[in-house]
Amino acid sequence: MKKNIAIAGAGLVGSLLAIYLLRRGYHVTIFERRPDMRKNQAGTGRSINLALSNRGLHALDEVGLSDDLRAVAIPMHGRMVHDRQGNTNLQPYGKQGQFINSISRSNLNIVLMNKAEAMGAIFHFEQRVTHIDTERSAITTASPENHLATYHFDGIVGADGAYSAVRLDLQLTDRFDFSQAYIEHGYKELHIPAAGQFTLEKNALHIWPRESFMLIALPNPDGSFTGTLFFPFEGKNSFASLTTDAAIRSFLEETFPDVIKLMPEALHDFNHNPTGSLVTTRCYPWVRHTTVLIGDAAHAIVPFYGQGMNAGFEDCSVLNKLLQRHHDHWDAAIREFQQLRKPDTDAIAQLALDNFIEMRDLVADEKFVLRKKIEARIHELYPDKWVPLYSMVTFHENIRYADALQIGRKQKEIMDDILAQPDIATTWPSLNFEQLANRLHRP
Amino acid sequence: MKKNIAIAGAGLVGSLLAIYLLRRGYHVTIFERRPDMRKNQAGTGRSINLALSNRGLHALDEVGLSDDLRAVAIPMHGRMVHDRQGNTNLQPYGKQGQFINSISRSNLNIVLMNKAEAMGAIFHFEQRVTHIDTERSAITTASPENHLATYHFDGIVGADGAYSAVRLDLQLTDRFDFSQAYIEHGYKELHIPAAGQFTLEKNALHIWPRESFMLIALPNPDGSFTGTLFFPFEGKNSFASLTTDAAIRSFLEETFPDVIKLMPEALHDFNHNPTGSLVTTRCYPWVRHTTVLIGDAAHAIVPFYGQGMNAGFEDCSVLNKLLQRHHDHWDAAIREFQQLRKPDTDAIAQLALDNFIEMRDLVADEKFVLRKKIEARIHELYPDKWVPLYSMVTFHENIRYADALQIGRKQKEIMDDILAQPDIATTWPSLNFEQLANRLHRP
């Protein structure tokens, strides 16, 4: 008999998981709190974009969607760093032309929903999850008129994001570890419109690192860029301190001189776009009886590694493999899933927090550039022995996040040693690179 | 005009805070989820006891209740350590006869509720908090028949414990940091009945430290002791591994030979008493608009320092002082309260976790005993310069928890150095104790 699975959340991860499960021959029902985003396209306005990289692409490939989505994504071959004087410096992601992909979140979501629906998924929109009875494997939802309905399933998946309603019910069960931790920075979207064409280099992720904060911009297919300012909530330079139009304008003009002239609506955006907050959530167990959490519901992370969606897609791929290995024994597969996956999602959560400091403080720093240069040389000479951390996370989907974190820490120790040498800025080309590469693999 | 304050929770902290506020001339309304415990005395059976120490006594003293409560408490002058052979060793809490007090939780709670009620507090029992509207300073509660009622107040206090409903609403607001972390051990109460008299030394806290777990017992006025087994949920020796009566019986007899013969109902208790879990919760902010969290609702800790109630009572004392200093400006007082108090409650949370390891692993350990002996000597010679950590936390209510934690860490560094010396077990009496005491105060 076909398994009946409920998924809470028709977002990116919920929709992709539905496709995986439908391919396995399951019945899939999706409950989504919001209205059907496909029916409200005209009103959404600006597109928010995400960085799709190898882990996400690998999962999309497994369900036959990667080619379609590559076609609508914009490759970004490196970081374009903008300093305070408006000078730019392109730092390529790799010597072999590696790239990540700027893709519209809503377009990607629509592709996944359409595919899931075409394969037989049943969507219930505007149905808010009010209760999960894990023992009875039952989900209760409420309509906008607050009509309650309870459904029974063979399994329930909480794919309902960082503020998961499914997880909130699990949190009230005994011995459920949970944390939500906000960083001191918020974010605000600032639009960079097209001017008949791209006004900045199209195929790059743009960064304006300013030590305690930063602006980034990702390209959209229409020639515009979506800029995002990551900025402290409180303190000297902060959302709280910029209270007048004049203060905002002069802050933006002094801090981002080269791009602010491309943003005619910057002041309006600053005043009218909401200030988002950034949270890391961790929890365990992910499983109670037949209910399992996945994606942001299990492990919401900050966006600074561009891995939130990629990690969620990788979750789907891993769960699918485990269902295969366990001959579709749901309970066994979800239990192995949480055990196998938890160290990896803890690792990417930490890496994402660490990378914020790297992006805003260090990308423009001389020592940082030297460090990257030496690492790139080791990698070039001994590509199998030394892969830079960013590449392991972003381009090597066969390396687990937890392993990448551990290897990255060892690399950092080695590089800290090297950079502590006097005159390293001039002497580095004569380092024994083979020895350095081998040192990484000493137990 | 008199301030109208709502308190969620008629437990120890809610009831004591009510008394403080009533003394300030406030109107106080208390909403309690459970029925009135005073009307259900016959059925409660065994008393659960707590260790009341100086911080808690200081607060009770401020509201004029400490003498009454001292009269019904049982002083415990030290730890009586029981080894596997049944040998005992009394470790006094101090040379000046310092003691902590075993007191019945329910009796203490009843004294506080009676006092608050006599002073004019209005109690609503069996009213479950369903929503806090912090912006409107409104609390919504549900009766057992699910009738909802909403009340407005000048201020709302969440004193509703580790699983606070008030905090759950705050958790859903933006930028609210929260964590709940369970330890791997659970606990189970095992009764040691009176046999016309106390069957163990009355004026001691009894400990059976067994490295990965432990049993403790506190005296009750009726001659009985309440034993509590702290034991892993899973693993070789665990609640999960002891599945038959024979296994439970032989485990208890082999592990606690001297006390098991005083516990005729041990097997029954083990099988029928619930297994409790132990959680540490941390959150911030404690304040939203006029709503504030206090006690376990703000900072639930594990019981191994005997400070959960004492910390909650100290909260009340601190908040009362701040209301005084701010001339009863509620918003200002609760904001300073959270800022002032958070580092202290974080510190006691950590100390409580650390002390579990000390109690179960170390109390019976030779090196531990030597460490305590040397520390006691330093303290004896230089009582103003070196106060052992346990004493700072338990007997010195004028030392903040955060300071105690920091001083304790420095003491540990110094003592680690000392104990690393060869032959320290024999040479220690000739140490330069003055130098050691002074080292603690070097910057």
Coordinates of C-alpha atoms in Angstrom, one line a residue, chain A residues 163 168 171-184 233-234 275-277, chain B residues 163 168 171-184 233-234 275-277:
Chain A
Y163 CA 9.4 29.6 12.9
L168 CA 6.8 24.4 18.4
Q171 CA 9.3 21.8 21.9
L172 CA 6.5 21.1 24.4
T173 CA 7.3 17.4 24.6
D174 CA 9.8 16.1 27.2
R175 CA 13.6 16.2 26.6
F176 CA 13.4 18.3 23.4
D177 CA 16.6 20.4 23.2
F178 CA 16.0 23.7 21.4
S179 CA 17.7 27.1 20.9
Q180 CA 17.0 30.2 18.9
A181 CA 19.8 32.8 18.9
Y182 CA 19.6 36.1 17.0
I183 CA 22.7 38.0 15.9
E184 CA 23.1 41.7 16.6
F233 CA 20.2 47.0 15.2
E234 CA 21.8 49.1 18.0
T275 CA 14.2 45.3 8.9
G276 CA 14.7 41.6 9.0
S277 CA 16.3 39.7 11.9
Chain B
Y163 CA 7.7 25.7 31.1
L168 CA 6.2 30.9 25.1
Q171 CA 9.5 33.4 22.2
L172 CA 7.3 34.1 19.2
T173 CA 8.2 37.8 19.2
D174 CA 11.2 39.0 17.2
R175 CA 14.7 38.7 18.4
F176 CA 14.0 36.7 21.5
D177 CA 16.9 34.5 22.3
F178 CA 15.9 31.2 24.0
S179 CA 17.3 27.8 24.7
Q180 CA 16.2 24.7 26.6
A181 CA 18.8 22.0 27.1
Y182 CA 18.2 18.7 28.9
I183 CA 20.9 16.8 30.6
E184 CA 21.3 13.1 30.0
F233 CA 18.1 7.8 30.8
E234 CA 20.1 5.7 28.4
T275 CA 11.1 9.7 35.9
G276 CA 11.6 13.5 35.8
S277 CA 13.8 15.2 33.3

